[in-house]
JSON list of C-alpha atoms in Angstrom, two decimals:
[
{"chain": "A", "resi": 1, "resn": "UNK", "atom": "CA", "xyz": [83.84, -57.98, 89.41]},
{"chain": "A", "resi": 2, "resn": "UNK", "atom": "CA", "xyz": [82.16, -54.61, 89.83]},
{"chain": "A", "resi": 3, "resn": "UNK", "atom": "CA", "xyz": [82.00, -53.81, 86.15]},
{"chain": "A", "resi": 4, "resn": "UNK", "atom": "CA", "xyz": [80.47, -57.34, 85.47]},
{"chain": "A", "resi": 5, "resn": "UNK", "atom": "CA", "xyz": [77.91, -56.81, 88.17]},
{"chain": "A", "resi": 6, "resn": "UNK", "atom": "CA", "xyz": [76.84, -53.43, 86.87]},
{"chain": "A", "resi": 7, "resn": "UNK", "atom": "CA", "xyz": [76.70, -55.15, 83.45]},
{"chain": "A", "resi": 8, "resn": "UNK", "atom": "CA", "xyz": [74.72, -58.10, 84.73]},
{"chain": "A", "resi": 9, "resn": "UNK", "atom": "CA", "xyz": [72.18, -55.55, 86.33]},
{"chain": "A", "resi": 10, "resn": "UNK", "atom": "CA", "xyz": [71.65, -53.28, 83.63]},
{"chain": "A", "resi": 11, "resn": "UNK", "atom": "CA", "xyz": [71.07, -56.34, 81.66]},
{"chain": "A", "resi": 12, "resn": "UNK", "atom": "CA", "xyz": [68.16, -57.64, 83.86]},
{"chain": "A", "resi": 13, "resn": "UNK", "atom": "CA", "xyz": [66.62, -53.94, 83.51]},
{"chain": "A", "resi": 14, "resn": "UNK", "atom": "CA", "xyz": [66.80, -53.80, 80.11]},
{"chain": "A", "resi": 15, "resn": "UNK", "atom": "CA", "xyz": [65.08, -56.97, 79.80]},
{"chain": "A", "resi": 16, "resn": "UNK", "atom": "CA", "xyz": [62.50, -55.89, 82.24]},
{"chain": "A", "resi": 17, "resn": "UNK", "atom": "CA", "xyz": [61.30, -53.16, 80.11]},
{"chain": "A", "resi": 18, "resn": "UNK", "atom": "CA", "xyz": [61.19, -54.87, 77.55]},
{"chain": "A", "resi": 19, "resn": "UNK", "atom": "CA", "xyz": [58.45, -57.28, 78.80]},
{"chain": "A", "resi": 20, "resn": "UNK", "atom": "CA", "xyz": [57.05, -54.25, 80.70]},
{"chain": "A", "resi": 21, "resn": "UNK", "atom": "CA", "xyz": [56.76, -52.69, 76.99]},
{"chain": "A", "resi": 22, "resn": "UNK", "atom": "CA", "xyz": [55.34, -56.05, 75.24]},
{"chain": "A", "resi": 23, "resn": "UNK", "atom": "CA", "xyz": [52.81, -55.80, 77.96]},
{"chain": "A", "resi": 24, "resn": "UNK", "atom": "CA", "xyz": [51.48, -52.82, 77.81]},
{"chain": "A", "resi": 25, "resn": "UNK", "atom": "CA", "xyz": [51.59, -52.71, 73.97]},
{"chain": "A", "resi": 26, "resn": "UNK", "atom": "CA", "xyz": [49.41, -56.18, 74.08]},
{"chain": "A", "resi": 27, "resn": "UNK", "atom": "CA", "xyz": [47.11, -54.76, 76.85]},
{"chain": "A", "resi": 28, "resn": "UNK", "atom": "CA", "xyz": [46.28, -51.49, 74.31]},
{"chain": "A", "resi": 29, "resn": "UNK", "atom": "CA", "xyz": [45.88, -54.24, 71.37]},
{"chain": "A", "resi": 30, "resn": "UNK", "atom": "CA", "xyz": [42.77, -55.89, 73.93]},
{"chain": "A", "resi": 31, "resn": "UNK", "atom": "CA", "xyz": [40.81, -52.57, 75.07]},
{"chain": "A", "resi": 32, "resn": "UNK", "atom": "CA", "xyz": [40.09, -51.22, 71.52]},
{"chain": "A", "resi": 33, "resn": "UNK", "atom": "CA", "xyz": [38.87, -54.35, 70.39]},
{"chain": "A", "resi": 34, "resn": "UNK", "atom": "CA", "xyz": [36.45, -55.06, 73.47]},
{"chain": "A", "resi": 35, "resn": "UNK", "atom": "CA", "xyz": [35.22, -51.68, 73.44]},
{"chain": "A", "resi": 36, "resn": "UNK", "atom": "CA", "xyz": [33.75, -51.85, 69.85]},
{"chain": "A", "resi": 37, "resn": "UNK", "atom": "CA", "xyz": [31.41, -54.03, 69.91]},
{"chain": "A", "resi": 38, "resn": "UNK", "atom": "CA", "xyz": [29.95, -52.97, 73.12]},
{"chain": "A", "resi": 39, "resn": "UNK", "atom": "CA", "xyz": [29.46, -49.16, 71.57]},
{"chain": "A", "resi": 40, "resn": "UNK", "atom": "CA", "xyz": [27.60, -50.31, 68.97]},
{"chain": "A", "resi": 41, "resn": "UNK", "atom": "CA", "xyz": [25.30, -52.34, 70.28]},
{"chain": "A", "resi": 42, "resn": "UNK", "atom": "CA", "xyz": [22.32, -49.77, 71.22]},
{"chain": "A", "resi": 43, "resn": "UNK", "atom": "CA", "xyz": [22.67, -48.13, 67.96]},
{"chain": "A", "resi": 44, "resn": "UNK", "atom": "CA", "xyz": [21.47, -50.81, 66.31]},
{"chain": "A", "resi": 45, "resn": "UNK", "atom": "CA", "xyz": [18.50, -51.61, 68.04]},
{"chain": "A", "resi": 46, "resn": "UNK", "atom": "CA", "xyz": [17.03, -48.56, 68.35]},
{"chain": "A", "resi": 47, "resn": "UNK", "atom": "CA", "xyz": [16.21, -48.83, 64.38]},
{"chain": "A", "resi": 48, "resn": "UNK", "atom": "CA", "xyz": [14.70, -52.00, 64.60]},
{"chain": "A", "resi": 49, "resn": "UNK", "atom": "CA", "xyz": [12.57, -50.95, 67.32]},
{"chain": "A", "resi": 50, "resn": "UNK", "atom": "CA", "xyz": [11.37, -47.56, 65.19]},
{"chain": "A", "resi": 51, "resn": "UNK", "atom": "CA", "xyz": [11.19, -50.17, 62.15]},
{"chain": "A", "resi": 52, "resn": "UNK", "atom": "CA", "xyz": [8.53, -52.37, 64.14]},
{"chain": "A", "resi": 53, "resn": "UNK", "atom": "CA", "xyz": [6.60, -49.57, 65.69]},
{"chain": "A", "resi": 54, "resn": "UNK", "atom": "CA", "xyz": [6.30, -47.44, 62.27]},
{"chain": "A", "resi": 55, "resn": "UNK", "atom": "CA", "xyz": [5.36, -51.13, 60.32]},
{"chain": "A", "resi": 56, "resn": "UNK", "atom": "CA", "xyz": [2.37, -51.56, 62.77]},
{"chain": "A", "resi": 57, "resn": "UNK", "atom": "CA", "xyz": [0.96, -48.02, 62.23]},
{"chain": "A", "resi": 58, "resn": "UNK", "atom": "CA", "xyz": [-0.83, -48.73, 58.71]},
{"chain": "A", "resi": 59, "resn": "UNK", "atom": "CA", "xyz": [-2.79, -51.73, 60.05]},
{"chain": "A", "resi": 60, "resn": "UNK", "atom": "CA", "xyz": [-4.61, -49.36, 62.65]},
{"chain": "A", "resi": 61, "resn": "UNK", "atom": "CA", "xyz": [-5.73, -47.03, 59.61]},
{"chain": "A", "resi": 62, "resn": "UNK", "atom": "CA", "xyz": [-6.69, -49.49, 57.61]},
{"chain": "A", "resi": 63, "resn": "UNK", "atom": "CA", "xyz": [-10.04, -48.47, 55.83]},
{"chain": "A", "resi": 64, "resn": "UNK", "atom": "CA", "xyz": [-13.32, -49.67, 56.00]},
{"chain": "A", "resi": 65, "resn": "UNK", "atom": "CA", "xyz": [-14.39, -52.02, 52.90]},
{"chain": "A", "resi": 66, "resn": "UNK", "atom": "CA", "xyz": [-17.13, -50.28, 50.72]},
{"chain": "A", "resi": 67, "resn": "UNK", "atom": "CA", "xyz": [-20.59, -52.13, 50.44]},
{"chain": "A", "resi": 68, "resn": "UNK", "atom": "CA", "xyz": [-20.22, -55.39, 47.67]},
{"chain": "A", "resi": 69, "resn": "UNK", "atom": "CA", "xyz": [-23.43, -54.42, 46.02]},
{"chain": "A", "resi": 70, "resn": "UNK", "atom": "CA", "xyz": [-26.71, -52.68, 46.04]},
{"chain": "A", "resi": 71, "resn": "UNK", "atom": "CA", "xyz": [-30.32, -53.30, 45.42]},
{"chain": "A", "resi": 72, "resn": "UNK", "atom": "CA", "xyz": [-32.50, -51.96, 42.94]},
{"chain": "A", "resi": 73, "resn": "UNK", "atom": "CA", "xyz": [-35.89, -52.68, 41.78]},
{"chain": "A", "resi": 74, "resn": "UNK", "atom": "CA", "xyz": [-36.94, -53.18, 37.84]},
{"chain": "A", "resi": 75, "resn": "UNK", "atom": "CA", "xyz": [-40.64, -52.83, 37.30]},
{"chain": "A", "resi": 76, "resn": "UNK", "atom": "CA", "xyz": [-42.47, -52.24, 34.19]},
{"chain": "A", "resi": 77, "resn": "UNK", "atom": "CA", "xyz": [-41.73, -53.36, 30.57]},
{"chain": "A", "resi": 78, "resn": "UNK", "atom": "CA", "xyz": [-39.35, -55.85, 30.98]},
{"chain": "A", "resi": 79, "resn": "UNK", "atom": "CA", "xyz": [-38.94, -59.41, 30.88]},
{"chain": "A", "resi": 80, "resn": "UNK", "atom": "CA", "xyz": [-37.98, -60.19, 34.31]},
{"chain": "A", "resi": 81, "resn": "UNK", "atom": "CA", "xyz": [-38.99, -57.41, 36.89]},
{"chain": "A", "resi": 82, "resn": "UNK", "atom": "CA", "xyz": [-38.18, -57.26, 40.39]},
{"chain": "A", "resi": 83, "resn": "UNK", "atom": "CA", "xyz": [-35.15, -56.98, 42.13]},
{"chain": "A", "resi": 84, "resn": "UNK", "atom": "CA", "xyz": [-31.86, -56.95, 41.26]},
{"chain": "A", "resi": 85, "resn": "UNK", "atom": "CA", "xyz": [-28.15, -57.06, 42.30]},
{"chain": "A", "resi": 86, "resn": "UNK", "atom": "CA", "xyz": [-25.81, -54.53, 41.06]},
{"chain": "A", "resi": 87, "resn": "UNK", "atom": "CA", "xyz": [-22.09, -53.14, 41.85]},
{"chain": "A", "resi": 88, "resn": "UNK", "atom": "CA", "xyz": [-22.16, -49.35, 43.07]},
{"chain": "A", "resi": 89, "resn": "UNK", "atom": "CA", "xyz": [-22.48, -46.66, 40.91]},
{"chain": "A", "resi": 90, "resn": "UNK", "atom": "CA", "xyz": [-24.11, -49.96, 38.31]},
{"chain": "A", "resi": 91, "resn": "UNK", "atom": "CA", "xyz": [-26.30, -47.45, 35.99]},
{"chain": "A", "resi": 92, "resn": "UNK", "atom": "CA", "xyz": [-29.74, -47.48, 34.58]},
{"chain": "A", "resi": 93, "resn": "UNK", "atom": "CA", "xyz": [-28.41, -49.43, 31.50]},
{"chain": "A", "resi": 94, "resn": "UNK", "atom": "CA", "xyz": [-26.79, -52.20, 33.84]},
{"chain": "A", "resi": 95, "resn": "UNK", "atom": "CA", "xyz": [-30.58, -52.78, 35.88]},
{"chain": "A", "resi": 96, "resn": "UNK", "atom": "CA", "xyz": [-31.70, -52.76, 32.41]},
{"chain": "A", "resi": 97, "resn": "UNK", "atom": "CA", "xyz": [-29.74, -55.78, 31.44]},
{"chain": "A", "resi": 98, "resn": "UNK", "atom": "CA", "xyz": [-29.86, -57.48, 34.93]},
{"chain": "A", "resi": 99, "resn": "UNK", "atom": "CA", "xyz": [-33.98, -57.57, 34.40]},
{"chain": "A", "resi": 100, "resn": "UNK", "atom": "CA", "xyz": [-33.81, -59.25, 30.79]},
{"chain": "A", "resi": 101, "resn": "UNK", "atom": "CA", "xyz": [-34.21, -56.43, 28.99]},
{"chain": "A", "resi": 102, "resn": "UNK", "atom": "CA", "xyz": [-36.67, -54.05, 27.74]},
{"chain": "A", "resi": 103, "resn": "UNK", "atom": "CA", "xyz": [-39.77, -55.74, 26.17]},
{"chain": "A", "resi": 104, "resn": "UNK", "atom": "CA", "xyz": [-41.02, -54.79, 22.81]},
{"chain": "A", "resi": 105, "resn": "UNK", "atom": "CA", "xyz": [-43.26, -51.43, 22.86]},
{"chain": "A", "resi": 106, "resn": "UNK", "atom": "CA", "xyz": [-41.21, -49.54, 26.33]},
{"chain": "A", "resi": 107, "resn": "UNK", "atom": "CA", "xyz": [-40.36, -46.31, 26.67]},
{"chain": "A", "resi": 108, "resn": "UNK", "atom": "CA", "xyz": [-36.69, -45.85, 26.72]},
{"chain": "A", "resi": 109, "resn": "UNK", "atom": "CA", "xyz": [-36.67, -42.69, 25.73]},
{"chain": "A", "resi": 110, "resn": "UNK", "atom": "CA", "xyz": [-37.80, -41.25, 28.19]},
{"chain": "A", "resi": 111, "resn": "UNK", "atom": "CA", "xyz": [-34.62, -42.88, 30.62]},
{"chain": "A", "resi": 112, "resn": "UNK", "atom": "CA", "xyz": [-31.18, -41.76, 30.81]},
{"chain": "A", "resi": 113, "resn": "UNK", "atom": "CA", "xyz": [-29.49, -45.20, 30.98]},
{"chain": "A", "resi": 114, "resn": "UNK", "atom": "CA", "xyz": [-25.94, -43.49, 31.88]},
{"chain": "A", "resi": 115, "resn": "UNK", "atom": "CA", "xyz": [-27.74, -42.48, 35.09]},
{"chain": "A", "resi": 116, "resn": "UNK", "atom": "CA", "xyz": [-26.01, -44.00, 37.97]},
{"chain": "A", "resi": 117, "resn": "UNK", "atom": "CA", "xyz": [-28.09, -45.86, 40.25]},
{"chain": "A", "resi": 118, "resn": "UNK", "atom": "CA", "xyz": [-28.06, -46.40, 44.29]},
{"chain": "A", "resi": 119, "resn": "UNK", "atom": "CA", "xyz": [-29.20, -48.78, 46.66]},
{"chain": "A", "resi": 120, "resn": "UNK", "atom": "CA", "xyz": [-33.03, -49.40, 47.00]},
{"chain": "A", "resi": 121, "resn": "UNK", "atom": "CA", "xyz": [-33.93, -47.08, 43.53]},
{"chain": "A", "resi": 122, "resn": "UNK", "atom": "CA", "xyz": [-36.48, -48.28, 41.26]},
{"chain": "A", "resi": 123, "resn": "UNK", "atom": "CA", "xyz": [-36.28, -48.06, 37.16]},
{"chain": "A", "resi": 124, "resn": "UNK", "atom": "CA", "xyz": [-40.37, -47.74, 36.02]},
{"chain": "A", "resi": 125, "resn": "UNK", "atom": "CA", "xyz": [-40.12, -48.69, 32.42]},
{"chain": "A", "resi": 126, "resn": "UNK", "atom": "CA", "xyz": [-43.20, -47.14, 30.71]},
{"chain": "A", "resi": 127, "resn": "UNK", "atom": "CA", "xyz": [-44.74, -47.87, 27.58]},
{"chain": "A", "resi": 128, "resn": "UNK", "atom": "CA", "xyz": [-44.62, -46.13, 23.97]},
{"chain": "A", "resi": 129, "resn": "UNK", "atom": "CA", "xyz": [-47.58, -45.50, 21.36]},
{"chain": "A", "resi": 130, "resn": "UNK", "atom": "CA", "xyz": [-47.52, -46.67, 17.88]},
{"chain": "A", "resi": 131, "resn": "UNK", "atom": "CA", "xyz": [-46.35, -42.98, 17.04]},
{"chain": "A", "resi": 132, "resn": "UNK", "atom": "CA", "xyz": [-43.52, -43.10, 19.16]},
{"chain": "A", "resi": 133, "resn": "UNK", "atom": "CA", "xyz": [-45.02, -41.10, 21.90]},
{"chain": "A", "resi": 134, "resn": "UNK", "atom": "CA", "xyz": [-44.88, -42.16, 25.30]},
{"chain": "A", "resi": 135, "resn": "UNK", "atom": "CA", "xyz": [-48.03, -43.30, 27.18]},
{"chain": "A", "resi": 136, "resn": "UNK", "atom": "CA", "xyz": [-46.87, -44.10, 30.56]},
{"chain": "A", "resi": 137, "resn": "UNK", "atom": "CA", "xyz": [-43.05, -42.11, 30.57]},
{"chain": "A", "resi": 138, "resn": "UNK", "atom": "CA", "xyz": [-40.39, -44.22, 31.99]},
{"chain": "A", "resi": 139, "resn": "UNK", "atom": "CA", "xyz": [-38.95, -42.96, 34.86]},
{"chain": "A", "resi": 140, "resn": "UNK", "atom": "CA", "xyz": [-36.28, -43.42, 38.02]},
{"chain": "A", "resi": 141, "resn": "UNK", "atom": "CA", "xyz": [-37.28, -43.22, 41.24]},
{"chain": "A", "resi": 142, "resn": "UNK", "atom": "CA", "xyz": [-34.58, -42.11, 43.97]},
{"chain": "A", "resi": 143, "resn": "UNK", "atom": "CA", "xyz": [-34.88, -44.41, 47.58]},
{"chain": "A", "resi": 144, "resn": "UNK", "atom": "CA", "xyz": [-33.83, -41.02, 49.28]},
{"chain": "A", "resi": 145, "resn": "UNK", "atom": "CA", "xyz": [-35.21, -36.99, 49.35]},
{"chain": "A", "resi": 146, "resn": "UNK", "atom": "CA", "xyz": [-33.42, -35.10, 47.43]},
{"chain": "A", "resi": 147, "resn": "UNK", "atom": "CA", "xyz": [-32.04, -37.73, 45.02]},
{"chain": "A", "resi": 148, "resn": "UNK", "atom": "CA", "xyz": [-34.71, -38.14, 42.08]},
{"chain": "A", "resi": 149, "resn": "UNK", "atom": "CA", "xyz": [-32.26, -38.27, 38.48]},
{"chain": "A", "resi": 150, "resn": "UNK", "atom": "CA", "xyz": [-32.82, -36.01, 35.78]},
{"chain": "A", "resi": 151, "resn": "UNK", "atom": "CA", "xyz": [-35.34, -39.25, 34.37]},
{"chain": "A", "resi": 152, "resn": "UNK", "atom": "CA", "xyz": [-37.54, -39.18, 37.53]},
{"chain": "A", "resi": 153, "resn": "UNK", "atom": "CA", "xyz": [-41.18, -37.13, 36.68]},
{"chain": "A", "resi": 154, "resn": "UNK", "atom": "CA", "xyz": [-41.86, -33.87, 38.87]},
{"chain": "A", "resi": 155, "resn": "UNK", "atom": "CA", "xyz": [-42.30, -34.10, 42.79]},
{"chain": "A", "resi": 156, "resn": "UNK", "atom": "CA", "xyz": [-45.77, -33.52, 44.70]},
{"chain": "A", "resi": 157, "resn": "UNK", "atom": "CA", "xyz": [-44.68, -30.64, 46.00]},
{"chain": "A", "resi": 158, "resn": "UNK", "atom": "CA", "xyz": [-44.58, -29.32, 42.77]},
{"chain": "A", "resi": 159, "resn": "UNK", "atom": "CA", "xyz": [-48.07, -29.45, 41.47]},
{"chain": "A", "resi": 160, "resn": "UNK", "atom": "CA", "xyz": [-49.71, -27.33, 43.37]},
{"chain": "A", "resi": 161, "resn": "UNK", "atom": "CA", "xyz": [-47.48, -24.55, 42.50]},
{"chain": "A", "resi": 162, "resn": "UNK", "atom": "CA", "xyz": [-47.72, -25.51, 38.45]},
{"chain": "A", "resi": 163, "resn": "UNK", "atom": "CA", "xyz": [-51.90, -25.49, 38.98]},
{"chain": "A", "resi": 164, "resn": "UNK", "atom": "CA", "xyz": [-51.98, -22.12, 41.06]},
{"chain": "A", "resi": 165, "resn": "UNK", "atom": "CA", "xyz": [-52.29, -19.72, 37.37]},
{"chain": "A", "resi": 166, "resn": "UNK", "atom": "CA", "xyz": [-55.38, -19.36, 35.16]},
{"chain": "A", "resi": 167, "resn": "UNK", "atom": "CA", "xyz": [-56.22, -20.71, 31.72]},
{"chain": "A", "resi": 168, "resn": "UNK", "atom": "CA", "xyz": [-56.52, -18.79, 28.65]},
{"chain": "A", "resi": 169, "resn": "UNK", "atom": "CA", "xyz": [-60.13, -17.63, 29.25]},
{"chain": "A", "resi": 170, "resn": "UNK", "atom": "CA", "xyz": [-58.96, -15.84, 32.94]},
{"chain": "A", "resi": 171, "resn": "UNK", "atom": "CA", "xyz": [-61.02, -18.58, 34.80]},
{"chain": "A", "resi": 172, "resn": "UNK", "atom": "CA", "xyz": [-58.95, -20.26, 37.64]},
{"chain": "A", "resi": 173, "resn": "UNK", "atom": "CA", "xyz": [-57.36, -23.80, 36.47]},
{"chain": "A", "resi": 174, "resn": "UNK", "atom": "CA", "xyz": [-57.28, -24.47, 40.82]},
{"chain": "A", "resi": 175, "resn": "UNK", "atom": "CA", "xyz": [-59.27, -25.11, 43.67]},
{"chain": "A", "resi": 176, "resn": "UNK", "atom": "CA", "xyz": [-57.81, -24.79, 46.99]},
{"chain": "A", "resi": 177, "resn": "UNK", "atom": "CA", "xyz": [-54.15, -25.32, 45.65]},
{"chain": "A", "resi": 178, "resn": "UNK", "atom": "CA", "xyz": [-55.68, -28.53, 43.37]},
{"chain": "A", "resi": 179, "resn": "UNK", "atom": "CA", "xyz": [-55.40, -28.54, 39.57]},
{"chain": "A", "resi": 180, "resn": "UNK", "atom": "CA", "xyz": [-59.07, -28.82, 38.41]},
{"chain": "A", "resi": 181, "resn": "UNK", "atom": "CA", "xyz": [-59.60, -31.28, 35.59]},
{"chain": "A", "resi": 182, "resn": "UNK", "atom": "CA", "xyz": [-62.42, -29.21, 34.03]},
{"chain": "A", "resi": 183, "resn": "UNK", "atom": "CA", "xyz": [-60.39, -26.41, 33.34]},
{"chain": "A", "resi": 184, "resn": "UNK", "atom": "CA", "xyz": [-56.81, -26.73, 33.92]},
{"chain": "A", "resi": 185, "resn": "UNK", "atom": "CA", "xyz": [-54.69, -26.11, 30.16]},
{"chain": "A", "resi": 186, "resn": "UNK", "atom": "CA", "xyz": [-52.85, -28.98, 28.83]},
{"chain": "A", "resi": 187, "resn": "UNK", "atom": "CA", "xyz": [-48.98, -27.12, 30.19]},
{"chain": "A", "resi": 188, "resn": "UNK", "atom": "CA", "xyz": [-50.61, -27.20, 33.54]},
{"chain": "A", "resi": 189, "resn": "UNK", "atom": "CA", "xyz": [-51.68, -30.91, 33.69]},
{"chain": "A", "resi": 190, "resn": "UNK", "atom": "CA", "xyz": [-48.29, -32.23, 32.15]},
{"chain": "A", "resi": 191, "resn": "UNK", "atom": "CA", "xyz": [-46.47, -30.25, 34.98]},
{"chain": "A", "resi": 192, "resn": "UNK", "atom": "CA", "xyz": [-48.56, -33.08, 37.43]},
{"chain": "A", "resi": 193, "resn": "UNK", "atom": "CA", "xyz": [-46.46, -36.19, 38.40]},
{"chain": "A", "resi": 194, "resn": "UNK", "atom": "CA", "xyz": [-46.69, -38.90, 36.26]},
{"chain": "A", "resi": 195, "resn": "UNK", "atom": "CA", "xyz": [-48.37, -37.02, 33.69]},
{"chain": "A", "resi": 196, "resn": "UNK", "atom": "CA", "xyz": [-46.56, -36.24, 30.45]},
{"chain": "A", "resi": 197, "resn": "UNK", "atom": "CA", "xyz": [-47.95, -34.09, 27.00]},
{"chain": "A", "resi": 198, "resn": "UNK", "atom": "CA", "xyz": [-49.27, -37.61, 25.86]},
{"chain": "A", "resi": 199, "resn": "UNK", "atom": "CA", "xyz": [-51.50, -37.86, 28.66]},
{"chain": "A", "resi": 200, "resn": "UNK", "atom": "CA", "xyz": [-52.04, -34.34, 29.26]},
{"chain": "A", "resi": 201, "resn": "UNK", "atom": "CA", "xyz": [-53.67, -34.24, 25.81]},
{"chain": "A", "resi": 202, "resn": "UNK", "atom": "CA", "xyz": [-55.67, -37.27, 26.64]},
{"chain": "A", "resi": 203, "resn": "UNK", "atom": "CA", "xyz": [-57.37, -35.76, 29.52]},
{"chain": "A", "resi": 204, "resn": "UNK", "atom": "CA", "xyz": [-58.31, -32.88, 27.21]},
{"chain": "A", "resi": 205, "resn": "UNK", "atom": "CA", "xyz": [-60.06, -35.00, 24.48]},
{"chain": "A", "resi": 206, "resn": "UNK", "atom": "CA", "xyz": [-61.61, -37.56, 27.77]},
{"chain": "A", "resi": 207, "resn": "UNK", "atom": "CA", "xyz": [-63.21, -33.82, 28.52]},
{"chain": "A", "resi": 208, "resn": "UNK", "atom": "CA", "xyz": [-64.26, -32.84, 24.88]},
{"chain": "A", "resi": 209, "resn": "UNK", "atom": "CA", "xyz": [-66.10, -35.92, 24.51]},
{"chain": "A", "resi": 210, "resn": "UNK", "atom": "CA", "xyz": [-67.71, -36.75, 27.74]},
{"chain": "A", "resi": 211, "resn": "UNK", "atom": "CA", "xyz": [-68.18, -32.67, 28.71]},
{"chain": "A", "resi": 212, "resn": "UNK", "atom": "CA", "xyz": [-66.72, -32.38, 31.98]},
{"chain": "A", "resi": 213, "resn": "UNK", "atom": "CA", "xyz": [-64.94, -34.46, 34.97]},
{"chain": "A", "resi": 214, "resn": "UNK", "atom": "CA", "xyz": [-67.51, -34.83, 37.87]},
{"chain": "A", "resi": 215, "resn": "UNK", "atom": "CA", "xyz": [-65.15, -37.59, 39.71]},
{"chain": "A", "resi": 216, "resn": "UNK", "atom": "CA", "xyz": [-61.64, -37.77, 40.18]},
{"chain": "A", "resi": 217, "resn": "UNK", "atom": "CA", "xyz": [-62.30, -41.23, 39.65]},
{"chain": "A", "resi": 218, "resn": "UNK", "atom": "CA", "xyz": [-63.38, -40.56, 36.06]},
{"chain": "A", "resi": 219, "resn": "UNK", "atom": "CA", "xyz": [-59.55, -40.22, 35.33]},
{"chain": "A", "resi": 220, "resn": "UNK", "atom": "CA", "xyz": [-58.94, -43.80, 35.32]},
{"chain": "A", "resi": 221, "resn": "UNK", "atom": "CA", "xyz": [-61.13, -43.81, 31.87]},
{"chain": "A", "resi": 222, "resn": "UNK", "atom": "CA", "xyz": [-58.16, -41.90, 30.33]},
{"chain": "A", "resi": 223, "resn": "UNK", "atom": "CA", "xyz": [-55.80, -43.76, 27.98]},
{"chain": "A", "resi": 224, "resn": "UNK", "atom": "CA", "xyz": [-52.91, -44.17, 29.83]},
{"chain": "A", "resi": 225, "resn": "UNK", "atom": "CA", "xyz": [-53.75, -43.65, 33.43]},
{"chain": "A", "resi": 226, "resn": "UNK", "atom": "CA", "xyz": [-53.83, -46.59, 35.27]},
{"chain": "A", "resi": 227, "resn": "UNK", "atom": "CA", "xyz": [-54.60, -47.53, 38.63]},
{"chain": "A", "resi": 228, "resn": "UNK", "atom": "CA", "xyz": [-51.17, -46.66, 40.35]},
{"chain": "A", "resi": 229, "resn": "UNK", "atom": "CA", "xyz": [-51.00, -42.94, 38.54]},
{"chain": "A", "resi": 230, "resn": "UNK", "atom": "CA", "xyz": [-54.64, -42.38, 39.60]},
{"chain": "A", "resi": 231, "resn": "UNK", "atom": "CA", "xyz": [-53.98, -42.88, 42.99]},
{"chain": "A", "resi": 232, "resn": "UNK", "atom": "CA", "xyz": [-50.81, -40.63, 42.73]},
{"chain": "A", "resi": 233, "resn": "UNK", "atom": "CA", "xyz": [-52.71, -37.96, 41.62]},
{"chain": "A", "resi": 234, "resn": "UNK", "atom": "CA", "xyz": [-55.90, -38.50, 43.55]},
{"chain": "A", "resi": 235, "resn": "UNK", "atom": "CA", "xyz": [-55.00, -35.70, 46.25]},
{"chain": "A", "resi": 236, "resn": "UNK", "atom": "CA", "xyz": [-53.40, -33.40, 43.46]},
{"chain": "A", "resi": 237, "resn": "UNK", "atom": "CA", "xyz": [-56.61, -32.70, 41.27]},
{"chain": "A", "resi": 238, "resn": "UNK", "atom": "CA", "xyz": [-60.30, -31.93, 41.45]},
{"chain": "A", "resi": 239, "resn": "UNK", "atom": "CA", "xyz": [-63.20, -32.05, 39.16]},
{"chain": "A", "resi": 240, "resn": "UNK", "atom": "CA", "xyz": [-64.66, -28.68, 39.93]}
]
């Protein structure tokens, strides 16, 4: 009996560690498994999260839209003056178009139509002589200081300066920093605004024939000088 007791109890151990072993084996199968998931988790949010906050950076700096069109006023020679509507940077050959076109008999020559325009300019189309000379030069007139175009005719400021030498003779062309009509040379009357060689020449032949200037308002007898030019140059000259 005492060997089949001893047998009978080594038996029972035996099978004890066995499901002891099956246990813990099982138990070892669970924790890997569980643990998995829950590592990963915050690693793939935190992405997301820098996703979404780098996605709404670019509509904060989003810049500002740049104006739809600008304004420029046609006057002059052409069929339909006034204003007109352009896209930036349109140029002098675009406000051209946009008023109708040039009529017969303007002065394009005297305009650079590649010039690029901006908002509130104004294209002057002149008129030409029968020779091809122009009477009244074409010209473009900036909105802002600063911003005439290589078509726009000299500044105020810079007629005093071009009337300040002497003629030929030695007698002064000026009179208190004013170009005098009587005696100013033909170079020193097409430096005035609005005055070209044409005109300049006219002024000289209005003074041959009628012997000297005693108004400034005589200058409106001058081919080519209209009321608008005259009273441009009305504080520029003098009829000394």
């Amino acid at each position: 009996m005492a060997p089949a007791g001893a047998i009978a109890l080594i038996s029972v151990g035996v099978i004890a560690c066995v499901i002891a072993g099956f246990g813990l084996l099982r138990n070892d199968d669970v924790v890997p498994t569980v643990a998995f998931p829950s590592s990963a988790g915050p690693s793939t949010s935190i992405p997301s999260h820098a996703a979404a906050s780098s996605a709404a950076v670019p509509s904060d700096a989003a810049p500002s839209a740049a104006p739809a069109q600008i304004v420029v006023s046609v006057v002059g020679l052409v069929r339909k003056p006034g204003l007109v509507r352009l896209a930036p940077r349109s140029r002098v050959a675009d406000a051209l178009s946009s008023a109708g076109g040039a009529r017969e008999g303007a002065d394009t020559t005297s305009l650079n139509l590649a010039q690029v325009l901006g908002d509130g300019d104004q294209v002057l189309v002149g008129y030409a002589s029968k020779d091809g000379n122009a009477s009244l030069r074409s010209a473009v007139v900036a909105a802002g200081v600063g911003r005439a175009g290589p078509s726009s005719p000299p500044t105020a400021g810079d007629a005093p300066e071009s009337g300040t030498g002497t003629t030929g003779s030695g007698s002064a062309s000026s009179t208190g920093g004013k170009v005098d009509l009587n005696t100013a040379s033909a170079e020193q009357l097409d430096a005035l605004p609005g005055v070209g060689p044409v005109t300049a020449k006219a002024i000289i032949d209005w003074r041959s024939q009628h012997g000297k200037f005693t108004s400034v308002d005589q200058l409106g007898e001058v081919d080519g000088i209209g009321p608008a030019r005259l009273a441009k140059l009305r504080d520029l000259v003098t009829a000394g």
